[in-house]
CSV table of C-alpha atoms and ligand atoms in Angstrom, one decimal:
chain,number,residue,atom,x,y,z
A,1,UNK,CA,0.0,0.0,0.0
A,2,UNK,CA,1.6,3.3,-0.8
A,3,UNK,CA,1.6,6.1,1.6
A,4,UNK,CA,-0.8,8.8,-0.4
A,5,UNK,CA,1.2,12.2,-0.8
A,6,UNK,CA,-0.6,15.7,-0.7
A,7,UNK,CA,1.8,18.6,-1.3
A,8,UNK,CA,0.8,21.9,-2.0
A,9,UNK,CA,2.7,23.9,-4.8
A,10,UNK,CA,1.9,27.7,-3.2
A,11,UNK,CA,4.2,28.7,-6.6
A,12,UNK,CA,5.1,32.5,-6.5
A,13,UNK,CA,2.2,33.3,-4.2
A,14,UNK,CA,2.0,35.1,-0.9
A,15,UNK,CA,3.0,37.6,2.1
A,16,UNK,CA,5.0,37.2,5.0
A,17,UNK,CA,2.1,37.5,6.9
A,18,UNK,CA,0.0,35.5,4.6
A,19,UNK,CA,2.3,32.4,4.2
A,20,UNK,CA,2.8,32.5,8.1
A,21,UNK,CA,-1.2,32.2,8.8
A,22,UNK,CA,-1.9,29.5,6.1
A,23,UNK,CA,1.2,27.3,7.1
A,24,UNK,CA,-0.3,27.8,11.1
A,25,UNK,CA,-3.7,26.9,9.6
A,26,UNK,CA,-2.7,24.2,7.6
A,27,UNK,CA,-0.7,22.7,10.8
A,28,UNK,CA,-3.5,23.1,13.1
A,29,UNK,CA,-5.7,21.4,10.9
A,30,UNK,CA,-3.9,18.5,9.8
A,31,UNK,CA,-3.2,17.8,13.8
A,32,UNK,CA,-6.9,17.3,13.8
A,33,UNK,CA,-6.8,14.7,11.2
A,34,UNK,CA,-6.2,10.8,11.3
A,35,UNK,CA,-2.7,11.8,9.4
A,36,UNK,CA,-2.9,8.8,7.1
A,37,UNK,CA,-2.2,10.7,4.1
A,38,UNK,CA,1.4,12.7,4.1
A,39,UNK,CA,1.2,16.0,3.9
A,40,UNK,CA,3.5,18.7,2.3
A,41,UNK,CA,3.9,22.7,1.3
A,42,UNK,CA,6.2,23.1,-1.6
A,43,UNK,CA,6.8,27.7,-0.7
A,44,UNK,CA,8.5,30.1,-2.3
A,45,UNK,CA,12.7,29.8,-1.5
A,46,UNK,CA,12.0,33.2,0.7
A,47,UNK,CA,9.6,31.7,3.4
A,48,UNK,CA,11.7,28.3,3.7
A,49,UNK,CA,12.9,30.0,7.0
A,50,UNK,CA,9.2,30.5,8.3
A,51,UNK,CA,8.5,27.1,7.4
A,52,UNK,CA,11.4,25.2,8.9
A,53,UNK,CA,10.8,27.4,12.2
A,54,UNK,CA,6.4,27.0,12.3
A,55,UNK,CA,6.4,23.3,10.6
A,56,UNK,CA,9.1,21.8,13.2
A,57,UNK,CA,7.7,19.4,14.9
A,58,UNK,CA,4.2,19.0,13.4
A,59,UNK,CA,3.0,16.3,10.4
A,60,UNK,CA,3.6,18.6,7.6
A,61,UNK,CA,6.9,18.6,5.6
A,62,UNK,CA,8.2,21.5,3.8
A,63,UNK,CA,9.4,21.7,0.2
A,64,UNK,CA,10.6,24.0,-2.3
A,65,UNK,CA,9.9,24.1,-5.8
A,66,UNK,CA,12.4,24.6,-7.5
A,67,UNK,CA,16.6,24.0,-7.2
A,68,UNK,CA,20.0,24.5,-9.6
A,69,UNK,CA,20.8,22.0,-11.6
A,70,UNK,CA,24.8,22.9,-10.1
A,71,UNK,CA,25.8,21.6,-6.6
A,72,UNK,CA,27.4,25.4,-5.8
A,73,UNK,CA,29.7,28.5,-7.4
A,74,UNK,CA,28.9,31.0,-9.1
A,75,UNK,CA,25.4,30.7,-10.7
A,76,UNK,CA,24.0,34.0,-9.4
A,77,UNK,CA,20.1,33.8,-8.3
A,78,UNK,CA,20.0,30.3,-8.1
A,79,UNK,CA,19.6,28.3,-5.2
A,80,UNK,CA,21.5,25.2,-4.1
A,81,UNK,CA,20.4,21.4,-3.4
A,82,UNK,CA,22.8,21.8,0.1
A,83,UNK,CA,20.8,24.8,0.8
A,84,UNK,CA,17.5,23.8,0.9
A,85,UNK,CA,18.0,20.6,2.4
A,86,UNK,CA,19.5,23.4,5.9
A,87,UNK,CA,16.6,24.3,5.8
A,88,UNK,CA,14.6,21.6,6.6
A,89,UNK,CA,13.2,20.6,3.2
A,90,UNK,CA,11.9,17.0,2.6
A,91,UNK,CA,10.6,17.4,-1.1
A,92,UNK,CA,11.9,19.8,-3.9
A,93,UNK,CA,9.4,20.0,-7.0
A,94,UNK,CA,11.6,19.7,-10.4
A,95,UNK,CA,10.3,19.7,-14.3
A,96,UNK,CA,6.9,21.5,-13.1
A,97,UNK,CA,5.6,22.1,-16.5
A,98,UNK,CA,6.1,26.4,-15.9
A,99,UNK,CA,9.6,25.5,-15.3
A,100,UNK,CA,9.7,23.5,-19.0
A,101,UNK,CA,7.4,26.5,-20.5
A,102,UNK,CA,8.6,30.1,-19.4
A,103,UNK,CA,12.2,29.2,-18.6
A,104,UNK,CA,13.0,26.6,-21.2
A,105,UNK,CA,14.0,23.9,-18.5
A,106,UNK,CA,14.7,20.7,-20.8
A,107,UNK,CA,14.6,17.3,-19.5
A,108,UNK,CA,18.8,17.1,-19.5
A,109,UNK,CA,18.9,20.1,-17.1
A,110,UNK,CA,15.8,18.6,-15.2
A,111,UNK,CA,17.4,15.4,-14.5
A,112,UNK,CA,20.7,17.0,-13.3
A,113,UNK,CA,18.3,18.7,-10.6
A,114,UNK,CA,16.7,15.7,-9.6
A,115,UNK,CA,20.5,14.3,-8.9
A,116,UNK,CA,21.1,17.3,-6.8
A,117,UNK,CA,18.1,16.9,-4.8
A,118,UNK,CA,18.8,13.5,-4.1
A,119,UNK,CA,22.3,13.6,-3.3
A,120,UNK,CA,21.3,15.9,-0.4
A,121,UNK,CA,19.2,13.7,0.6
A,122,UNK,CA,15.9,14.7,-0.2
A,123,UNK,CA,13.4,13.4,-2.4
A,124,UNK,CA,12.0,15.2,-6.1
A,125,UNK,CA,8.8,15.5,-7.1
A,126,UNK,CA,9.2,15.0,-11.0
A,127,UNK,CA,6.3,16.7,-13.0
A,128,UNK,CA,5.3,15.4,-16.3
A,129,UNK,CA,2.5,16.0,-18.4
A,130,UNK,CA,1.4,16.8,-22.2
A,131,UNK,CA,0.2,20.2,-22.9
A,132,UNK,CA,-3.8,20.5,-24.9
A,133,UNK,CA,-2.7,20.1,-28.1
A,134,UNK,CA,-0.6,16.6,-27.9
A,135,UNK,CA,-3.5,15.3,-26.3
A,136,UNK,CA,-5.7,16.3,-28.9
A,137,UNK,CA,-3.1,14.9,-32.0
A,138,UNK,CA,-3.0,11.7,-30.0
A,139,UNK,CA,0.3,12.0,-28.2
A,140,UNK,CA,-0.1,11.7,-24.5
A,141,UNK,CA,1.7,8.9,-24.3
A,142,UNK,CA,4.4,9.3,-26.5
A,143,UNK,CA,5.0,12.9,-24.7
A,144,UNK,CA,4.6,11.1,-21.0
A,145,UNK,CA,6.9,8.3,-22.0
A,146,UNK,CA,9.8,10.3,-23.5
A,147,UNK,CA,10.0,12.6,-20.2
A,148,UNK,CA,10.3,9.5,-17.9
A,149,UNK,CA,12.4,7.7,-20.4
A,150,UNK,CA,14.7,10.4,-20.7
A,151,UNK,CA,15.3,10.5,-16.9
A,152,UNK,CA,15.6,6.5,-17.0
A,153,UNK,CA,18.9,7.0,-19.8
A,154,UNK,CA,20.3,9.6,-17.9
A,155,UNK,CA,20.3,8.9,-13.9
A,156,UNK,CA,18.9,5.1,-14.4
A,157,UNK,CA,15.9,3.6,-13.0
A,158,UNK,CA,17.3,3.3,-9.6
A,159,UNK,CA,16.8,7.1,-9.2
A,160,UNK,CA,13.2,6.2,-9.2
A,161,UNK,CA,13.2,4.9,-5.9
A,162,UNK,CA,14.1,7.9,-4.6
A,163,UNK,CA,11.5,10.3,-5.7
A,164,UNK,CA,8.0,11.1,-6.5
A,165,UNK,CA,6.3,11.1,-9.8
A,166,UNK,CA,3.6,14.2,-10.2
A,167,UNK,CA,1.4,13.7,-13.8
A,168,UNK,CA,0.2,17.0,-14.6
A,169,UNK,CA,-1.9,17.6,-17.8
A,170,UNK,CA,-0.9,20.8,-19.1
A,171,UNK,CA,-4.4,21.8,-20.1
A,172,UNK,CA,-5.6,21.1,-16.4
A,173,UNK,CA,-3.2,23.2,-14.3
A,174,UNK,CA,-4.4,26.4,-13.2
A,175,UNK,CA,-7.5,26.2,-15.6
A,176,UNK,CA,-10.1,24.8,-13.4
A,177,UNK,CA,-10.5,22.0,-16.4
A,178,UNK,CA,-9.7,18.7,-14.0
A,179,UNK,CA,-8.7,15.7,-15.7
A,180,UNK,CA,-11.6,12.9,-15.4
A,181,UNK,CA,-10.2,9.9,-13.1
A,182,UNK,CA,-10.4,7.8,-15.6
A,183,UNK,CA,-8.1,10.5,-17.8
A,184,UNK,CA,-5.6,10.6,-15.1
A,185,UNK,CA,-5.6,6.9,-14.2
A,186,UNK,CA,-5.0,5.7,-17.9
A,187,UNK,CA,-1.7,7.8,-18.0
A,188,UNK,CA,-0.7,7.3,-14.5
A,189,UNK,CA,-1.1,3.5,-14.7
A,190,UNK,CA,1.0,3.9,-17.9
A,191,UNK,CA,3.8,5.6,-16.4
A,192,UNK,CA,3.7,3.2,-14.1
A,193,UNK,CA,4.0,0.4,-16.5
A,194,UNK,CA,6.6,2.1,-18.3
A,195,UNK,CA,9.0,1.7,-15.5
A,196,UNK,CA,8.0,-1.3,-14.9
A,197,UNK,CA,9.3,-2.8,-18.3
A,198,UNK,CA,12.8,-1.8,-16.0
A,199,UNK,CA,12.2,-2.9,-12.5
A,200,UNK,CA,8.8,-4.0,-11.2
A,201,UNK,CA,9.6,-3.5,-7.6
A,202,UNK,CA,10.5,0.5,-8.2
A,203,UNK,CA,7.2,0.5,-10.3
A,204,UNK,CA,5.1,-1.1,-7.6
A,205,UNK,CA,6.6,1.4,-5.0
A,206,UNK,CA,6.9,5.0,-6.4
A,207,UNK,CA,4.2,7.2,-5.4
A,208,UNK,CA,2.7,8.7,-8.2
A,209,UNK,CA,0.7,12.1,-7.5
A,210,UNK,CA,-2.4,13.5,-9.7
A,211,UNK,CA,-1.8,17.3,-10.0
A,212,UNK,CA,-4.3,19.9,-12.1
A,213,UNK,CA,-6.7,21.7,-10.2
A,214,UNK,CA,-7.2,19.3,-7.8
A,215,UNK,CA,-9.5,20.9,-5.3
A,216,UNK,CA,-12.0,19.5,-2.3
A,217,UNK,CA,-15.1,18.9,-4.6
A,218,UNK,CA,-13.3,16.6,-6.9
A,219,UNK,CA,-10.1,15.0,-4.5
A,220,UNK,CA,-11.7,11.9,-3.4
A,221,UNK,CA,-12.7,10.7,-6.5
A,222,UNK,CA,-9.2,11.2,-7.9
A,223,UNK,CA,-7.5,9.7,-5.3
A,224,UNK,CA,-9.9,6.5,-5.6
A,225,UNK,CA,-7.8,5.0,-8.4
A,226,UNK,CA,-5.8,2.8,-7.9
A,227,UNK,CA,-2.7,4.6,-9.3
A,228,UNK,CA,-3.2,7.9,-8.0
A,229,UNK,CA,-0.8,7.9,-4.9
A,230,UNK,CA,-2.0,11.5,-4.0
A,231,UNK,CA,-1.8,15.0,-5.3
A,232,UNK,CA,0.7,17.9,-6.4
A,233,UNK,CA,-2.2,21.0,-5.8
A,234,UNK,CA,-1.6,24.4,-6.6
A,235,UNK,CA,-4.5,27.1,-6.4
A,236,UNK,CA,-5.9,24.8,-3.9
A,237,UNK,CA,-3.1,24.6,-1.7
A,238,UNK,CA,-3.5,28.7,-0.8
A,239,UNK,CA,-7.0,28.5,1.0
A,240,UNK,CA,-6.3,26.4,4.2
A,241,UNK,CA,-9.9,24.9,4.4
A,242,UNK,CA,-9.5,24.0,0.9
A,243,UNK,CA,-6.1,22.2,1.2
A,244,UNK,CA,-7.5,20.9,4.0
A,245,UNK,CA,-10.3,18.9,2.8
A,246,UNK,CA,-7.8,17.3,-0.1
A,247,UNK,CA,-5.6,16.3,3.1
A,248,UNK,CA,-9.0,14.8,4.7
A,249,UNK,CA,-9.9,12.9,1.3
A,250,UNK,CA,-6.6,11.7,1.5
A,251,UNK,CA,-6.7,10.0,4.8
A,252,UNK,CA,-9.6,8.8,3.1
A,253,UNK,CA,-8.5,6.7,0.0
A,254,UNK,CA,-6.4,4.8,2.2
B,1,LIG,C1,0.4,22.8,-10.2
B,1,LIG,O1,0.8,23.8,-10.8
B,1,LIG,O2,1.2,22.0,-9.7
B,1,LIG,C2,-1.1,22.6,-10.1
B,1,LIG,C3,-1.5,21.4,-10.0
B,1,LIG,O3,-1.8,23.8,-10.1
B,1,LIG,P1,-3.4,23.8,-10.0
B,1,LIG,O4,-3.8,22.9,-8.9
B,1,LIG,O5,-3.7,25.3,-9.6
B,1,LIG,O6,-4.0,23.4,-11.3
């Protein structure tokens, strides 16, 4: 049985004062629940601090959501593996599909990341996904596999083992348009296959997280399938009663 996974991706979102009051809420609340499902908060790199200090100690991990490909030097504005991992990150999201658009993040550069991250010893959260138009030419899967297979040639399927998998449809991120269960389960139990065809046990294991404006009204039935190993949720994850409920439905599927 795999351990569902809820992360929130707050992406570049938020106060000082308003990431301090959700991360409180969202502790408080998840204290209240059975805590079956993990949960996580994937913040911007400037209120990592605030998280390490107000998340110690409580059920909710903190992660960033992005990291540099480079272990240190002189890469001005980026930010290390080394560096998040001080600060008490569990999870660091790589490949998110804004990453791949706006700052031309390719799947070399993204699987250089994901050996950083686990190097310090925490764990990715790899995002894939095909944007509206490859899934309307037919090419979901060909898109899906050549992201994971690209990862698999370069850092081998071992690195599997060591990370989460987040399927995220283009067309269903930040749109409100939610992939149908069935939708996401077809692709998610065919990236599952796919590294299975290398090493069943790593296929069996890996978590593999739903992520597309995932929200309380439709999270249960999402994480009903039998490969959707929780969720990577984004406008969601910014109104505590909201993230909330995903964390509750969680709890839920298991
Ligand atoms: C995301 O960007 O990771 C995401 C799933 O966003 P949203 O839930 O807002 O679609």
């Amino acid at each position: 049985m795999r351990q569902p996974l809820i992360a929130g991706n707050w992406k570049m979102n938020g106060t000082r004062a308003s990431a301090e009051a959700l991360m409180r809420a969202v502790v408080e609340g998840v204290s209240g629940t059975v805590g079956k499902a993990e949960v996580a908060l994937c913040v911007p790199f400037v209120f990592l601090e605030l998280g390490e200090r107000l998340l110690a100690g409580s059920a909710v991990h903190l992660g960033a959501q992005n990291v540099c490909s480079e272990p240190g030097g002189a890469y001005t504005g980026e930010i290390a593996a080394t560096m998040l991992k001080e600060f008490g990150c569990r999870y660091v999201i790589c490949g998110h599909s804004e990453r791949r658009e706006y700052y031309g993040e390719t799947d070399e550069l993204i699987a250089k990341k994901l050996v950083r991250v686990t190097e310090s010893g925490m764990r990715p959260i790899l995002c894939v996904g095909e944007t509206l138009e490859q899934r309307e030419q037919g090419f979901t899967q060909t898109v899906v596999a050549s992201q994971i297979d690209a990862i698999i040639a370069a850092n081998g399927i071992e690195s599997f083992a060591q990370m989460e998998i987040a399927y995220e449809p283009v067309w269903a991120i930040g749109t409100g348009r939610t992939a149908t269960p069935e939708q996401a389960q077809e692709v998610q139990s065919f990236i599952r296959a796919r590294l299975a065809e290398h090493d069943k046990v790593i296929a069996e294991k890996i978590r593999i997280l739903y992520g597309g404006s995932m929200k309380a009204g439709n999270a249960a039935e999402l994480l009903a399938m039998p490969d959707i190993d929780g969720g990577l949720v984004g406008g969601a994850s910014l109104v505590a009663e909201e993230f909330l409920a995903i964390c509750r439905a969680g709890d839920a599927s298991v």
